[in-house]
CSV table of C-alpha atoms and ligand atoms in Angstrom, one decimal:
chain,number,residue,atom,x,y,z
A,255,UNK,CA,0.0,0.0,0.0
A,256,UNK,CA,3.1,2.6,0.9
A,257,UNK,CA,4.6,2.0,-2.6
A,258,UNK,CA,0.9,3.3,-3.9
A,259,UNK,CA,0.6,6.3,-1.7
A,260,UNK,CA,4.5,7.0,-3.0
A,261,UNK,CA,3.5,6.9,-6.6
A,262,UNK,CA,1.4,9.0,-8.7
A,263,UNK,CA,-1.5,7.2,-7.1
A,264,UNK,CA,-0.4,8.5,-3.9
A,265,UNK,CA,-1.0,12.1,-5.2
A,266,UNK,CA,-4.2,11.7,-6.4
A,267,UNK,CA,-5.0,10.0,-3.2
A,268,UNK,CA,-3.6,12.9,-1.3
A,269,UNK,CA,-5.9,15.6,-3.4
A,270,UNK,CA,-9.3,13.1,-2.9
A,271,UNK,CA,-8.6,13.2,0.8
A,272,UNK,CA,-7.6,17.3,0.7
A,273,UNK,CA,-11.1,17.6,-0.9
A,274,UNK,CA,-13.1,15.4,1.4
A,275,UNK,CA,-11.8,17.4,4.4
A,276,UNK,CA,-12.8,20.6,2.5
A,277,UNK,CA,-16.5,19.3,2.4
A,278,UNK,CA,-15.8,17.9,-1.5
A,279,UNK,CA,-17.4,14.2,-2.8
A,280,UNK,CA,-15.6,12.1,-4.1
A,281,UNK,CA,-15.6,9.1,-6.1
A,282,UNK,CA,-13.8,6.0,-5.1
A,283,UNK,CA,-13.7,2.5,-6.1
A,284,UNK,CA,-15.1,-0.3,-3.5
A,285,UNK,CA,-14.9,-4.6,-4.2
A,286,UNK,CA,-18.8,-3.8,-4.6
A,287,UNK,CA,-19.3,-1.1,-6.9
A,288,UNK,CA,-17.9,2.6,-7.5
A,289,UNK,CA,-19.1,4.6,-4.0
A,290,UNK,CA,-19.5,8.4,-4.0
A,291,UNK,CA,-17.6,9.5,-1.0
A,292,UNK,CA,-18.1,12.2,1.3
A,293,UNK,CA,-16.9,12.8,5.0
A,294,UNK,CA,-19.8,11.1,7.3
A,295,UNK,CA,-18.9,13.8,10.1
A,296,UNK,CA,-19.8,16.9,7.4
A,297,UNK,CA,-23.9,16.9,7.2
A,298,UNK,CA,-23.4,19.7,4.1
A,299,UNK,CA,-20.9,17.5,2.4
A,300,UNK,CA,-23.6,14.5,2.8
A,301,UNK,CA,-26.5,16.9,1.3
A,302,UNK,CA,-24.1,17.3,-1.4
A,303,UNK,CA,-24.0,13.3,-2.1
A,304,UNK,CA,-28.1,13.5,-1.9
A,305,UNK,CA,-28.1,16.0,-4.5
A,306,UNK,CA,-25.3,14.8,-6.8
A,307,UNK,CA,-27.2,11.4,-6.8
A,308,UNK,CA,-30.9,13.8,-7.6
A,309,UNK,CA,-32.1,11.1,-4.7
A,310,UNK,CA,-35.9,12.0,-4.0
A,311,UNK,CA,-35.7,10.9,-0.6
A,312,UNK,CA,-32.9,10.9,2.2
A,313,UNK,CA,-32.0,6.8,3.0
A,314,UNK,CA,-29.8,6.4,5.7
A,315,UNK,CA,-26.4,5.8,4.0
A,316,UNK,CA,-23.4,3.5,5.0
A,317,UNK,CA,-20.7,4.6,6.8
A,318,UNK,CA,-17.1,3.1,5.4
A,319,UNK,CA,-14.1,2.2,7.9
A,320,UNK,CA,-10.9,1.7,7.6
A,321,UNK,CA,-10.5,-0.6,10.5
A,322,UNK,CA,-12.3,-2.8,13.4
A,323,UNK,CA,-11.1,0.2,15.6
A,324,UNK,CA,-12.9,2.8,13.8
A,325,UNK,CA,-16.4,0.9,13.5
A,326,UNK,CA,-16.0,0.4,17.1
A,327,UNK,CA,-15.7,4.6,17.5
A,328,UNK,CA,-19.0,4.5,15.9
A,329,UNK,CA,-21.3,2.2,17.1
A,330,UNK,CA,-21.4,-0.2,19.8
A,331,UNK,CA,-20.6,-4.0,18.9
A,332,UNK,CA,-22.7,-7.0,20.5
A,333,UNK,CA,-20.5,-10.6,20.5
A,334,UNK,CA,-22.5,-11.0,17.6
A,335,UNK,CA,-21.2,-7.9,15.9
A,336,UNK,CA,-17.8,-9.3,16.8
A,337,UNK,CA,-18.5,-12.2,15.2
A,338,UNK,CA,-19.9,-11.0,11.8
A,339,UNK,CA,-17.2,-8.4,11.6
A,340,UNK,CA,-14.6,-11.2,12.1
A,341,UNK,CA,-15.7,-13.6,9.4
A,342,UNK,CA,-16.4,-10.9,6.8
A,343,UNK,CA,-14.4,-8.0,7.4
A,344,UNK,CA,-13.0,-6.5,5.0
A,345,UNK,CA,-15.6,-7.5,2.8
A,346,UNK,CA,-19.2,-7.1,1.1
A,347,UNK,CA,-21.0,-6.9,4.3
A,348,UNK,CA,-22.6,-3.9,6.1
A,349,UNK,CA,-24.2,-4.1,9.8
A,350,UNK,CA,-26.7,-1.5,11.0
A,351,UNK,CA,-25.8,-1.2,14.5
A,352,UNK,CA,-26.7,1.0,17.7
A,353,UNK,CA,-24.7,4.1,17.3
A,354,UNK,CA,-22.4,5.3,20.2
A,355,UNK,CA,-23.3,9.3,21.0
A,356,UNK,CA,-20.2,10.1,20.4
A,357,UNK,CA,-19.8,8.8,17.1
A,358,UNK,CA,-18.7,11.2,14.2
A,359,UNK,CA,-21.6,10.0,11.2
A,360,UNK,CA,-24.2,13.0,11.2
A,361,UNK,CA,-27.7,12.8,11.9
A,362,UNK,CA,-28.6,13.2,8.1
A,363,UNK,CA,-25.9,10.5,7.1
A,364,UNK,CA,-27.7,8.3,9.3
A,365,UNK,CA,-31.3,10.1,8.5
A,366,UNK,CA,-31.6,11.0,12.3
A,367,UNK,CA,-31.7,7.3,13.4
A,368,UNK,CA,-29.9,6.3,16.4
A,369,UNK,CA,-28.5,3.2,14.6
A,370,UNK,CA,-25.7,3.7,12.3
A,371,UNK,CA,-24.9,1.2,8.9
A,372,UNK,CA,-21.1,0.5,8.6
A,373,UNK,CA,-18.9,-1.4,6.6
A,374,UNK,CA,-15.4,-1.9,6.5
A,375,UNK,CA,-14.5,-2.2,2.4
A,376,UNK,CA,-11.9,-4.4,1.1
A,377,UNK,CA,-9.9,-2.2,-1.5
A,378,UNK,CA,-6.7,-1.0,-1.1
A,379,UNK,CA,-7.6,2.8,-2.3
A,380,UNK,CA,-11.3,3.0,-0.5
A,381,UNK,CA,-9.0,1.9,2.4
A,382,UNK,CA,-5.9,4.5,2.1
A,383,UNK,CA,-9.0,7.1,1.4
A,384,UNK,CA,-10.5,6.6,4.7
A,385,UNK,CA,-7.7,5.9,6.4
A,386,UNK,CA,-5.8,8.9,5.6
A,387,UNK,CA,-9.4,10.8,6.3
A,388,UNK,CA,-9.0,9.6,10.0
A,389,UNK,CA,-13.1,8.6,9.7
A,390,UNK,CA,-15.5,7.4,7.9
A,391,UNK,CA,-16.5,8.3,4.5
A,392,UNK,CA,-20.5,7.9,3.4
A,393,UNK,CA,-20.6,6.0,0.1
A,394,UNK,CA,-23.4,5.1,-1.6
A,395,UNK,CA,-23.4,3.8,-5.1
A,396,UNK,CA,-21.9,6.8,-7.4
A,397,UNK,CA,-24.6,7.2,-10.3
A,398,UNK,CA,-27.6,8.9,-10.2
A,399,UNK,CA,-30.5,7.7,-8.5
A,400,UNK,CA,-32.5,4.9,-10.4
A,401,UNK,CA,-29.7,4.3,-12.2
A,402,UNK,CA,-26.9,1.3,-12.8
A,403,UNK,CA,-24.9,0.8,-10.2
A,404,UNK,CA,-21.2,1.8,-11.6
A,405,UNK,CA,-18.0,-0.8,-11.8
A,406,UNK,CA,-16.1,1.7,-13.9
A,407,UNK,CA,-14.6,5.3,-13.8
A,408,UNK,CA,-16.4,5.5,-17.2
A,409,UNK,CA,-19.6,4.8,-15.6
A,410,UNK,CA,-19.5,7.1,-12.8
A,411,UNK,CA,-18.4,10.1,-15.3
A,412,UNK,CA,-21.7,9.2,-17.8
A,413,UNK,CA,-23.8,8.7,-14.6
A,414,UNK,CA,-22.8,11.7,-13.1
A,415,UNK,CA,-20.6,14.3,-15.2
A,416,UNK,CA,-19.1,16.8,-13.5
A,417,UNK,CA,-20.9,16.2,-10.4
A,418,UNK,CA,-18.2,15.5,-8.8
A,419,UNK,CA,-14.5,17.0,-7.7
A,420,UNK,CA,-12.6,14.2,-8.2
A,421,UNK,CA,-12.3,10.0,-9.4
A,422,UNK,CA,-10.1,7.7,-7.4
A,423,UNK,CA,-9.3,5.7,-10.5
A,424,UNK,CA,-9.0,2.2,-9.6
A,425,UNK,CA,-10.1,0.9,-13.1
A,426,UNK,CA,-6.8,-1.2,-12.9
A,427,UNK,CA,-6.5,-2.9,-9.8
A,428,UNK,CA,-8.5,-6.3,-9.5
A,429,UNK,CA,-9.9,-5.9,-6.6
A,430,UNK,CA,-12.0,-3.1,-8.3
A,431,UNK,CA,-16.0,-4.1,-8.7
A,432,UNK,CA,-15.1,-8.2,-8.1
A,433,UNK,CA,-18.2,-8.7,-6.5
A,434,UNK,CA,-19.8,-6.0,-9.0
A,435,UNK,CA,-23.4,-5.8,-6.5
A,436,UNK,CA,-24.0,-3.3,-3.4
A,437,UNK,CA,-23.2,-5.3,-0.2
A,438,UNK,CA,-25.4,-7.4,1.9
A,439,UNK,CA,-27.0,-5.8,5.0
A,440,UNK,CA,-28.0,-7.2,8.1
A,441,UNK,CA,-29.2,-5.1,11.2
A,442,UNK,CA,-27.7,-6.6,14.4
A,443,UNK,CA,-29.4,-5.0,17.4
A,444,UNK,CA,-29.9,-7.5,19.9
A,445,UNK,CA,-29.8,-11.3,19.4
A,446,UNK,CA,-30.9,-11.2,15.9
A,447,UNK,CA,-29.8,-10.6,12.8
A,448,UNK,CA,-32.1,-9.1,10.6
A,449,UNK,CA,-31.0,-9.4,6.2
A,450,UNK,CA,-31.8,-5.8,4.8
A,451,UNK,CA,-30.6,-6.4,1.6
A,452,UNK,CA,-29.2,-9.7,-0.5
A,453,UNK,CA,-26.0,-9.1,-1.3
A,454,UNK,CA,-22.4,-11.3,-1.7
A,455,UNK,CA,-22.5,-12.9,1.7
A,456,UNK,CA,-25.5,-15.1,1.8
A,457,UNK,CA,-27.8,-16.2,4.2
A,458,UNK,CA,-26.0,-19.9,4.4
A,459,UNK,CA,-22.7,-17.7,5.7
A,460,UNK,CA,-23.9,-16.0,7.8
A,461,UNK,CA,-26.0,-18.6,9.1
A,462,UNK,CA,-22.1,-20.8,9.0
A,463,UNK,CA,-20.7,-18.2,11.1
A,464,UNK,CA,-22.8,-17.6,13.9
A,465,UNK,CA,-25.1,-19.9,13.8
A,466,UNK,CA,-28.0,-18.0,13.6
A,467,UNK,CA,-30.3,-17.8,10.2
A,468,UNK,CA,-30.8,-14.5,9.5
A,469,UNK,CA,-34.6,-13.1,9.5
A,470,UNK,CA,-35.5,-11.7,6.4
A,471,UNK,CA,-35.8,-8.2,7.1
A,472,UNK,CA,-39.0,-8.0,4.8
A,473,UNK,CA,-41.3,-10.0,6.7
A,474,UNK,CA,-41.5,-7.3,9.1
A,475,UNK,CA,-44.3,-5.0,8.1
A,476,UNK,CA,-42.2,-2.1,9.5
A,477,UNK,CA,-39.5,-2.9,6.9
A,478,UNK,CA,-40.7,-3.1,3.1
A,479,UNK,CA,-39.3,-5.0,0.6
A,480,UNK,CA,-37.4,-1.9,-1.2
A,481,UNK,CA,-34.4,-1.0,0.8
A,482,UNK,CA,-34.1,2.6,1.6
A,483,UNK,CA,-37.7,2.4,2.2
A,484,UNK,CA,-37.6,1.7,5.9
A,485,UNK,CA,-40.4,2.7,7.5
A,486,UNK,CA,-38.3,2.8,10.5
A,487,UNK,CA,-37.1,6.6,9.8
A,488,UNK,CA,-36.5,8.6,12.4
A,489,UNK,CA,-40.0,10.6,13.4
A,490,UNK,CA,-40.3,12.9,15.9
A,491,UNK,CA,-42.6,11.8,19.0
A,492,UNK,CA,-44.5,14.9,18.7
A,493,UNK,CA,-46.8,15.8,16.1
A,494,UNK,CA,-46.1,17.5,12.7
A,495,UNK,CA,-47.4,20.3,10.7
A,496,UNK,CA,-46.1,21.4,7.6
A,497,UNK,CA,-46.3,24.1,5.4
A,498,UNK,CA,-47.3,26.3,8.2
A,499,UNK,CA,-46.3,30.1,7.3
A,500,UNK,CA,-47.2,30.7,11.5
A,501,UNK,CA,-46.5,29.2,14.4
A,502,UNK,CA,-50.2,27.8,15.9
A,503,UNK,CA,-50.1,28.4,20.0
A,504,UNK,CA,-48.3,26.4,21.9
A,505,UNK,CA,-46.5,25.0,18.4
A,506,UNK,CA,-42.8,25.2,17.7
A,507,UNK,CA,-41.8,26.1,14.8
A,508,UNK,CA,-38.9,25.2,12.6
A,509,UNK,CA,-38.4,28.1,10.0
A,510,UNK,CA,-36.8,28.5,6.4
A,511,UNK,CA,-35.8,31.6,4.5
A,512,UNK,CA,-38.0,34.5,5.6
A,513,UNK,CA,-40.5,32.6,7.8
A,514,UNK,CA,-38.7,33.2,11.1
A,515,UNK,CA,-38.8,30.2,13.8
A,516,UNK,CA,-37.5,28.8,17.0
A,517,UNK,CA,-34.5,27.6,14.2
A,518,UNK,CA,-34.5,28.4,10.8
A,519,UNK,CA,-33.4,25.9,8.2
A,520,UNK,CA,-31.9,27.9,6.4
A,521,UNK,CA,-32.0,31.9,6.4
A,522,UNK,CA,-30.6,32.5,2.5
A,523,UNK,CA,-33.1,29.2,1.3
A,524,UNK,CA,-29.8,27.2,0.7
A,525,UNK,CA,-31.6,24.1,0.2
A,526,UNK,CA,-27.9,22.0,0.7
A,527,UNK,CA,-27.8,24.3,4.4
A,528,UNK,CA,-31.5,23.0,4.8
A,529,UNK,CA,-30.9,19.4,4.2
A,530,UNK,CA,-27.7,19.5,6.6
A,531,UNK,CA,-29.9,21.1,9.6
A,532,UNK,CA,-33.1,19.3,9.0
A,533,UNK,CA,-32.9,16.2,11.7
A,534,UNK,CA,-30.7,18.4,14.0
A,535,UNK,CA,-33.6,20.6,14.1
A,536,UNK,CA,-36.1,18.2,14.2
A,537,UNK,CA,-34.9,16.8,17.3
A,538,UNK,CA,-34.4,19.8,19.4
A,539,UNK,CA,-37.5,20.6,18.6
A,540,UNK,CA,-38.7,17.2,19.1
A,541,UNK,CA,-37.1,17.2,22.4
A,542,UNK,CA,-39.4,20.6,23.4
A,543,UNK,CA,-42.1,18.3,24.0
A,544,UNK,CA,-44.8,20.6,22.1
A,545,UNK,CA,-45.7,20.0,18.7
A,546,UNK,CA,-43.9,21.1,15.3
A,547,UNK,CA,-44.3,22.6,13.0
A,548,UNK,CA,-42.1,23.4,9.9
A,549,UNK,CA,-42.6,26.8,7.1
A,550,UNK,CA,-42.7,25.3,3.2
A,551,UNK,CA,-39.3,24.2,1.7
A,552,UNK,CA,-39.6,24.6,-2.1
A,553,UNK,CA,-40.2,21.3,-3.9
A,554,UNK,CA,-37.2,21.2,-6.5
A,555,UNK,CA,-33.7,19.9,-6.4
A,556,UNK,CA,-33.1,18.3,-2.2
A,557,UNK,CA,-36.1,20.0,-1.6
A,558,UNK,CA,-37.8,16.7,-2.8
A,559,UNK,CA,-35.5,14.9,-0.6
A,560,UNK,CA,-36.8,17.5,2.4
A,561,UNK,CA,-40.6,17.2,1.7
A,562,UNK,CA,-40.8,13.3,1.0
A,563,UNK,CA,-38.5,13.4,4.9
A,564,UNK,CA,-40.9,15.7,6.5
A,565,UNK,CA,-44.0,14.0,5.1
A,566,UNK,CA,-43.0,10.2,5.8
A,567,UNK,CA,-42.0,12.2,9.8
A,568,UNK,CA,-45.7,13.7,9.8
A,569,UNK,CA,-47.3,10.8,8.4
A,570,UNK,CA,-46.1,8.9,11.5
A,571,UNK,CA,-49.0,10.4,13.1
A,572,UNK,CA,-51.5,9.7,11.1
A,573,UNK,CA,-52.1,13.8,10.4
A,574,UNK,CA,-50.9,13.5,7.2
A,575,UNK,CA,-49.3,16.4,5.0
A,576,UNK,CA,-50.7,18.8,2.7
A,577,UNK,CA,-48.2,19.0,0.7
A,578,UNK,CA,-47.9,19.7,-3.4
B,801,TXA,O1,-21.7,-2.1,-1.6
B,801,TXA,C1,-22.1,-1.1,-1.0
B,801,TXA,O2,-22.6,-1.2,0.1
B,801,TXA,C2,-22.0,0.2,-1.7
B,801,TXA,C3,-20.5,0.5,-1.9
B,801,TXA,C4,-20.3,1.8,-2.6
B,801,TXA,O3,-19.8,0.4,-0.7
B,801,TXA,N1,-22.6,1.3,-0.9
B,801,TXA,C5,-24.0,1.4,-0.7
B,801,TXA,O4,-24.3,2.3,0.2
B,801,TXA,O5,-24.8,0.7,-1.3
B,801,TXA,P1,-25.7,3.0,0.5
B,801,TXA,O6,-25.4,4.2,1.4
B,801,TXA,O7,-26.4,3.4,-0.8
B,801,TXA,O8,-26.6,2.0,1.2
B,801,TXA,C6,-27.7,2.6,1.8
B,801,TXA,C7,-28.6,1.5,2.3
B,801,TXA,C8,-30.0,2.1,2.7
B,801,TXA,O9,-30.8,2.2,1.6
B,801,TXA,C9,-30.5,1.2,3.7
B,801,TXA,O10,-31.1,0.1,3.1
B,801,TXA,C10,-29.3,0.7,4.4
B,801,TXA,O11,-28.2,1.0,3.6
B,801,TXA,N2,-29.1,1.4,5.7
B,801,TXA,C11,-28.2,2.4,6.0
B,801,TXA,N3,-28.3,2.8,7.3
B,801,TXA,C12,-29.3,2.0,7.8
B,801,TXA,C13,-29.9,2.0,9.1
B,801,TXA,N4,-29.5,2.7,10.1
B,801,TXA,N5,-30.9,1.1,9.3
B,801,TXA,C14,-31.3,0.3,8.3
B,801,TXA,N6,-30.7,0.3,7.1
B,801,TXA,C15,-29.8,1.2,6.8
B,802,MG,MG1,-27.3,2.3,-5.4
């Protein structure tokens, strides 16, 4: 790995890393598929990944480490964690574990959840990336939303142009898109293990490793079939209005651009400013204990994102949203 980071490699490993630290996304290649990179700790740099991808909605993304010692900063591992990481690590698997408060990954990386996806990749420049990073990088697939997952620089550029600052090129090394399919996914809270999402490691291995057959994740009604369309989203415990221009008596109200609140989303209407507050705000004012309510956000670009967030959060109650 040294002789890389010596060679030209090195410097373009050196300018992805510069860039991540200044808030910049960055493509890098994974055994699983390209990933578009951002720093996990920097909720504007992950708005940036939401809106690069043109995502309608925010999914909690996956946290990639460098090491058993930097998963274990995040989140805190069972025996069973342990175990899993042990077998599989580095490699196409991902567990959705109980975050530790002070972990780095930002509310929106982890779409204001208190559990927190990680994987530990097994390529030699996601690796160096990360590790020269000092924490974990988000990286969901890097093309746009609805689109082909990418195995090639090629792909990522027609997928998404100049979206990006910068391509970790790893076209040449075989470890590049092996396994060519997102990772598997198994939540891992308690004594269970729950499979989110097929992927390389199968139920059999898992099963092989531990002992325990994985639950499918989809028989839950709480958990359709899609993933990224978990139900299990963070939602405030009190109710939700939106598209409230005023704040009703005893409401609290969560303002953007010139409708003043308790906070304000974002005074200029930075919709990438919006996106980075949005589950920050949501839970202080969650944690208030009066109900919410939050001024329009515009319905183009993350806005989408925003709205389908804050609807699926007021839906939770059964009030609905008026909304478009
Ligand atoms: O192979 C991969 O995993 C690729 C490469 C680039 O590493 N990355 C990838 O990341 O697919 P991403 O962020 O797109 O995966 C997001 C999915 C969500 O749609 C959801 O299913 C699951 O990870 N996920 C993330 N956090 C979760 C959480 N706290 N609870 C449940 N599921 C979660
Ligand atoms: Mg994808």
């Amino acid at each position: 790995m040294t002789s890389i980071l010596e060679g030209d490699d090195g410097r373009f490993i050196d300018k992805a890393v510069s860039l991540l630290k200044s808030g910049g996304i960055v493509a890098m290649p994974t055994e699983t598929v390209y990933g578009l990179a951002a720093d996990a700790a920097n909720p504007e740099a992950v708005a940036r990944v939401f809106e690069a991808k043109g995502r309608p909605s925010f999914n909690p993304l996956i946290a990639h480490v460098s090491s058993v010692e930097m998963a274990r900063i995040q989140a805190s591992f069972s025996p069973l964690a342990e175990a899993l990481a042990e077998a599989f690590w580095p490699g196409p698997l991902t567990l959705v574990l109980q975050s530790c408060r002070d972990g780095s990954v930002c509310d929106l990386a982890r779409a204001g959840l208190d559990t927190v996806a990680l994987r530990h990749p097994n390529h030699p420049l996601a690796l160096m990336l990360i590790q020269e990073l000092g924490r974990p990088v988000v990286a969901p697939s890097a093309n746009a939303s609805g689109k082909l997952s990418p195995t090639r620089v090629q792909h990522v550029i027609t997928s998404l142009g100049h979206g990006v600052d910068w391509i970790v090129d790893g076209d040449d090394f075989p470890e590049t898109a092996q396994i060519g399919l997102e990772s598997t996914i198994v939540s891992v809270i308690g004594k269970d293990i729950r499979l989110l999402r097929e992927g390389a490691v199968t139920r059999d291995d898992i099963q092989e490793a531990t002992g325990i057959d994985p639950t499918l994740g989809q028989s839950d009604p709480f958990r359709p079939s899609s993933p990224g369309q978990l139900l299990s989203h963070y939602a405030p415990d009190a109710p939700l209005r939106l598209n409230a221009d005023t704040a009703r008596p005893g409401e609290t109200l969560i303002g953007f651009g010139d409708i003043e609140g308790r906070w304000n989303l974002s005074r200029s209407g930075d919709l990438r400013e919006a996106a980075a507050n949005l589950f920050a705000h949501l839970h202080a004012a969650d944690d208030l204990g009066q109900p919410i309510a939050v001024a329009p956000i515009p319905t183009h670009g993350l806005g989408l994102a925003i709205n389908d967030r804050l609807r699926r959060a007021a839906g939770a109650h059964g009030n609905g949203s008026e909304i478009e």
